[in-house]
Tab-separated table of C-alpha atoms in Angstrom:
chain	number	residue	atom	x	y	z
A	1	MET	CA	0.000	0.000	0.000
A	2	TYR	CA	2.819	2.421	0.868
A	3	ARG	CA	4.641	1.749	-2.400
A	4	LEU	CA	1.505	2.013	-4.549
A	5	PHE	CA	-0.191	5.030	-2.971
A	6	PHE	CA	1.138	6.654	0.195
A	7	LYS	CA	4.699	7.170	-1.062
A	8	ARG	CA	3.544	9.361	-3.959
A	9	PHE	CA	1.049	11.168	-1.705
A	10	LEU	CA	3.792	11.998	0.813
A	11	ASP	CA	6.157	13.028	-1.988
A	12	PHE	CA	3.625	15.566	-3.261
A	13	ILE	CA	2.716	17.019	0.152
A	14	LEU	CA	6.261	17.172	1.531
A	15	SER	CA	7.823	18.610	-1.639
A	16	LEU	CA	5.139	21.302	-1.805
A	17	LEU	CA	5.701	22.245	1.833
A	18	ALA	CA	9.472	22.237	1.378
A	19	ILE	CA	9.268	24.530	-1.664
A	20	ILE	CA	7.148	27.002	0.307
A	21	VAL	CA	9.339	26.922	3.422
A	22	LEU	CA	12.599	27.090	1.460
A	23	SER	CA	11.478	29.836	-0.934
A	24	PRO	CA	13.825	32.415	0.702
A	25	VAL	CA	16.726	29.971	0.242
A	26	TYR	CA	15.795	29.500	-3.422
A	27	LEU	CA	15.859	33.273	-3.903
A	28	ILE	CA	19.216	33.774	-2.187
A	29	VAL	CA	20.911	30.890	-4.009
A	30	ALA	CA	19.462	32.002	-7.353
A	31	ILE	CA	20.835	35.529	-6.874
A	32	LEU	CA	24.276	34.216	-5.881
A	33	VAL	CA	24.394	31.827	-8.838
A	34	ARG	CA	23.455	34.653	-11.210
A	35	LEU	CA	26.153	36.936	-9.779
A	36	LYS	CA	28.932	34.342	-9.553
A	37	LEU	CA	28.242	32.021	-12.474
A	38	GLY	CA	25.955	33.939	-14.772
A	39	SER	CA	22.862	32.843	-16.640
A	40	PRO	CA	20.983	30.558	-16.819
A	41	VAL	CA	20.609	30.061	-13.084
A	42	ILE	CA	18.877	26.687	-13.478
A	43	PHE	CA	20.698	23.807	-15.150
A	44	THR	CA	18.458	21.308	-16.953
A	45	GLN	CA	19.390	17.921	-18.331
A	46	GLU	CA	17.530	14.876	-19.578
A	47	ARG	CA	17.595	11.925	-17.200
A	48	PRO	CA	15.866	8.514	-17.235
A	49	GLY	CA	13.129	8.004	-14.658
A	50	LYS	CA	10.783	5.165	-13.764
A	51	ASN	CA	10.581	2.571	-16.549
A	52	GLU	CA	13.367	4.509	-18.286
A	53	ASN	CA	11.009	7.343	-19.244
A	54	ILE	CA	13.040	10.481	-19.966
A	55	PHE	CA	12.407	13.726	-18.049
A	56	LYS	CA	14.240	17.016	-17.509
A	57	ILE	CA	15.923	17.360	-14.145
A	58	TYR	CA	16.321	20.815	-12.539
A	59	LYS	CA	19.383	21.913	-10.594
A	60	PHE	CA	21.092	25.143	-9.651
A	61	ARG	CA	24.036	25.777	-11.915
A	62	THR	CA	27.439	24.947	-10.381
A	63	MET	CA	29.846	25.328	-13.334
A	64	SER	CA	31.063	28.249	-15.386
A	65	ASP	CA	30.993	28.331	-19.197
A	66	ASP	CA	34.764	28.776	-19.513
A	67	ARG	CA	36.056	27.550	-22.872
A	68	ASP	CA	39.398	27.033	-24.607
A	69	TYR	CA	40.619	28.996	-27.651
A	70	ASP	CA	38.679	26.641	-29.972
A	71	GLY	CA	35.416	27.281	-28.161
A	72	ASN	CA	35.300	23.918	-26.386
A	73	LEU	CA	34.181	23.740	-22.774
A	74	LEU	CA	37.045	23.272	-20.335
A	75	PRO	CA	37.118	20.100	-18.164
A	76	ASP	CA	34.647	19.858	-15.277
A	77	GLU	CA	37.348	20.249	-12.614
A	78	VAL	CA	38.286	23.622	-14.145
A	79	ARG	CA	34.736	24.910	-14.592
A	80	LEU	CA	33.588	23.758	-11.135
A	81	THR	CA	34.275	26.879	-9.081
A	82	LYS	CA	34.769	27.171	-5.333
A	83	PHE	CA	31.206	28.447	-5.078
A	84	GLY	CA	29.966	25.539	-7.193
A	85	LYS	CA	31.777	23.062	-4.943
A	86	LEU	CA	30.075	24.646	-1.926
A	87	LEU	CA	26.646	24.236	-3.545
A	88	ARG	CA	27.363	20.583	-4.304
A	89	SER	CA	28.846	19.731	-0.913
A	90	THR	CA	25.791	21.174	0.847
A	91	SER	CA	23.410	19.725	-1.796
A	92	LEU	CA	21.925	23.199	-2.298
A	93	ASP	CA	22.359	22.727	-6.051
A	94	GLU	CA	19.752	19.953	-5.910
A	95	LEU	CA	16.956	21.988	-4.302
A	96	PRO	CA	15.186	22.637	-7.655
A	97	GLU	CA	14.637	18.874	-7.899
A	98	LEU	CA	11.799	19.390	-5.438
A	99	PHE	CA	9.831	20.634	-8.447
A	100	ASN	CA	10.596	17.335	-10.199
A	101	ILE	CA	9.175	15.551	-7.162
A	102	LEU	CA	6.083	17.740	-7.177
A	103	LYS	CA	5.530	16.922	-10.872
A	104	GLY	CA	5.920	13.187	-10.299
A	105	ASP	CA	9.192	12.773	-12.227
A	106	MET	CA	11.000	11.871	-9.023
A	107	SER	CA	10.461	10.773	-5.444
A	108	ILE	CA	12.020	12.053	-2.233
A	109	VAL	CA	13.759	8.687	-1.832
A	110	GLY	CA	14.906	6.472	-4.684
A	111	PRO	CA	17.931	5.680	-6.860
A	112	ARG	CA	19.580	8.852	-8.130
A	113	PRO	CA	18.717	9.660	-11.780
A	114	LEU	CA	21.852	9.186	-13.875
A	115	LEU	CA	22.746	10.099	-17.450
A	116	VAL	CA	20.668	8.916	-20.407
A	117	ARG	CA	23.781	7.630	-22.168
A	118	TYR	CA	24.291	5.071	-19.392
A	119	LEU	CA	21.089	3.197	-20.259
A	120	PRO	CA	22.649	0.799	-22.818
A	121	LEU	CA	25.512	0.041	-20.396
A	122	TYR	CA	23.435	-1.501	-17.584
A	123	ASN	CA	23.357	-5.262	-17.213
A	124	GLU	CA	20.017	-6.991	-16.673
A	125	GLN	CA	20.211	-6.710	-12.893
A	126	GLN	CA	21.231	-3.044	-12.893
A	127	LYS	CA	18.262	-2.143	-15.100
A	128	HIS	CA	15.975	-2.847	-12.128
A	129	ARG	CA	17.018	0.473	-10.575
A	130	HIS	CA	14.481	1.955	-12.993
A	131	ASP	CA	11.606	-0.092	-11.590
A	132	VAL	CA	10.934	2.821	-9.234
A	133	ARG	CA	10.981	6.627	-9.446
A	134	PRO	CA	14.448	8.146	-9.069
A	135	GLY	CA	15.018	10.030	-5.846
A	136	PHE	CA	16.296	13.286	-4.394
A	137	THR	CA	18.297	10.999	-2.119
A	138	GLY	CA	18.723	7.248	-1.953
A	139	TRP	CA	20.187	4.231	-0.207
A	140	ALA	CA	23.465	4.676	-2.127
A	141	GLN	CA	23.680	8.395	-1.280
A	142	CYS	CA	23.671	7.767	2.467
A	143	ASN	CA	26.041	4.793	2.180
A	144	GLY	CA	29.011	6.342	0.453
A	145	ARG	CA	27.599	8.805	-2.074
A	146	ASN	CA	30.317	9.397	-4.723
A	147	ALA	CA	33.050	7.600	-2.770
A	148	ILE	CA	31.846	4.060	-3.585
A	149	SER	CA	32.105	2.140	-6.855
A	150	TRP	CA	29.393	2.047	-9.501
A	151	GLU	CA	28.733	-1.624	-8.771
A	152	GLU	CA	28.259	-0.894	-5.071
A	153	LYS	CA	25.913	1.969	-5.922
A	154	PHE	CA	23.803	-0.174	-8.207
A	155	ASP	CA	23.611	-3.004	-5.657
A	156	LEU	CA	22.269	-0.514	-3.106
A	157	ASP	CA	19.813	0.936	-5.646
A	158	ILE	CA	18.445	-2.503	-6.495
A	159	TYR	CA	18.158	-3.428	-2.829
A	160	TYR	CA	16.060	-0.307	-2.312
A	161	ALA	CA	13.844	-1.031	-5.328
A	162	ASP	CA	13.148	-4.497	-3.919
A	163	HIS	CA	12.590	-3.409	-0.304
A	164	ILE	CA	10.707	-0.092	-0.407
A	165	SER	CA	9.018	0.692	2.898
A	166	PHE	CA	8.074	3.711	4.973
A	167	LEU	CA	10.624	2.841	7.673
A	168	LEU	CA	13.422	2.416	5.128
A	169	ASP	CA	12.587	5.815	3.610
A	170	ILE	CA	12.709	7.454	7.045
A	171	LYS	CA	16.058	5.776	7.753
A	172	ILE	CA	17.477	7.006	4.430
A	173	ILE	CA	16.277	10.582	5.020
A	174	LEU	CA	17.845	10.682	8.500
A	175	LYS	CA	21.125	9.215	7.239
A	176	THR	CA	21.122	11.703	4.352
A	177	VAL	CA	20.893	14.617	6.794
A	178	LYS	CA	23.984	13.282	8.573
A	179	THR	CA	25.813	12.754	5.251
A	180	VAL	CA	25.107	16.315	4.105
A	181	LEU	CA	25.993	17.891	7.457
A	182	PHE	CA	29.359	16.118	7.552
A	183	ARG	CA	29.825	16.394	3.753
A	184	GLU	CA	30.639	12.722	3.426
A	185	GLY	CA	31.464	11.101	0.067
A	186	ILE	CA	31.160	14.248	-2.045
A	187	SER	CA	33.930	13.195	-4.422
A	188	SER	CA	35.441	9.944	-5.560
A	189	GLU	CA	39.154	9.309	-5.105
A	190	THR	CA	39.985	10.338	-8.682
A	191	SER	CA	37.338	12.864	-9.685
A	192	VAL	CA	35.651	16.018	-8.436
A	193	THR	CA	32.341	14.162	-8.533
A	194	MET	CA	32.143	10.597	-9.855
A	195	GLU	CA	33.964	8.847	-12.683
A	196	GLU	CA	32.147	8.130	-15.918
A	197	PHE	CA	30.249	4.833	-15.892
A	198	ARG	CA	31.591	2.659	-18.735
A	199	GLY	CA	29.727	-0.545	-18.073
A	200	SER	CA	30.104	-3.343	-15.575
A	201	GLN	CA	32.324	-6.410	-15.790
A	202	ASN	CA	29.485	-8.382	-14.290
A	203	GLU	CA	26.885	-9.261	-16.906
A	204	GLY	CA	24.239	-9.676	-14.170
């Protein structure tokens, strides 16, 4: 019953309340992003959701548009400014995703929505992460975030998809608060965020 009805109901109510309560934060962050990084303030990108349906995710911009002499964007680690790193480490860049939750694209808790180009790279087991709505936070985010391997992330995502419950969602939300406060697992060992997923050795 929770999975089929109450989870979506709570997503709608809680995201709406959060948007209202956090509206001053949205305004302040938007102004700072505009001043420090320019326009547009909101970054949008296509991501796969439940059943691999594509939607546009909303985030506050964290990178500059700095380019080389040929007009190509510089690497992420160059364009990710100190201010952008602060937004990411505090997860403030993800606040606009509350509108995705309100719309029904996402849930408060679920596997994080990854890049569309990863879809053909998943093995049969990993594809099950799309059996549920992607989340603002998830079981992988509060158990290592970007500091664990892709395989570990996907195992945690699939576990969540198979074991959704109200108590598990509450546990994930509480652990996420701790993760954000202590800024745990923001980066991997070799990247400012997370390495590119190139497929798994395990065929699943």
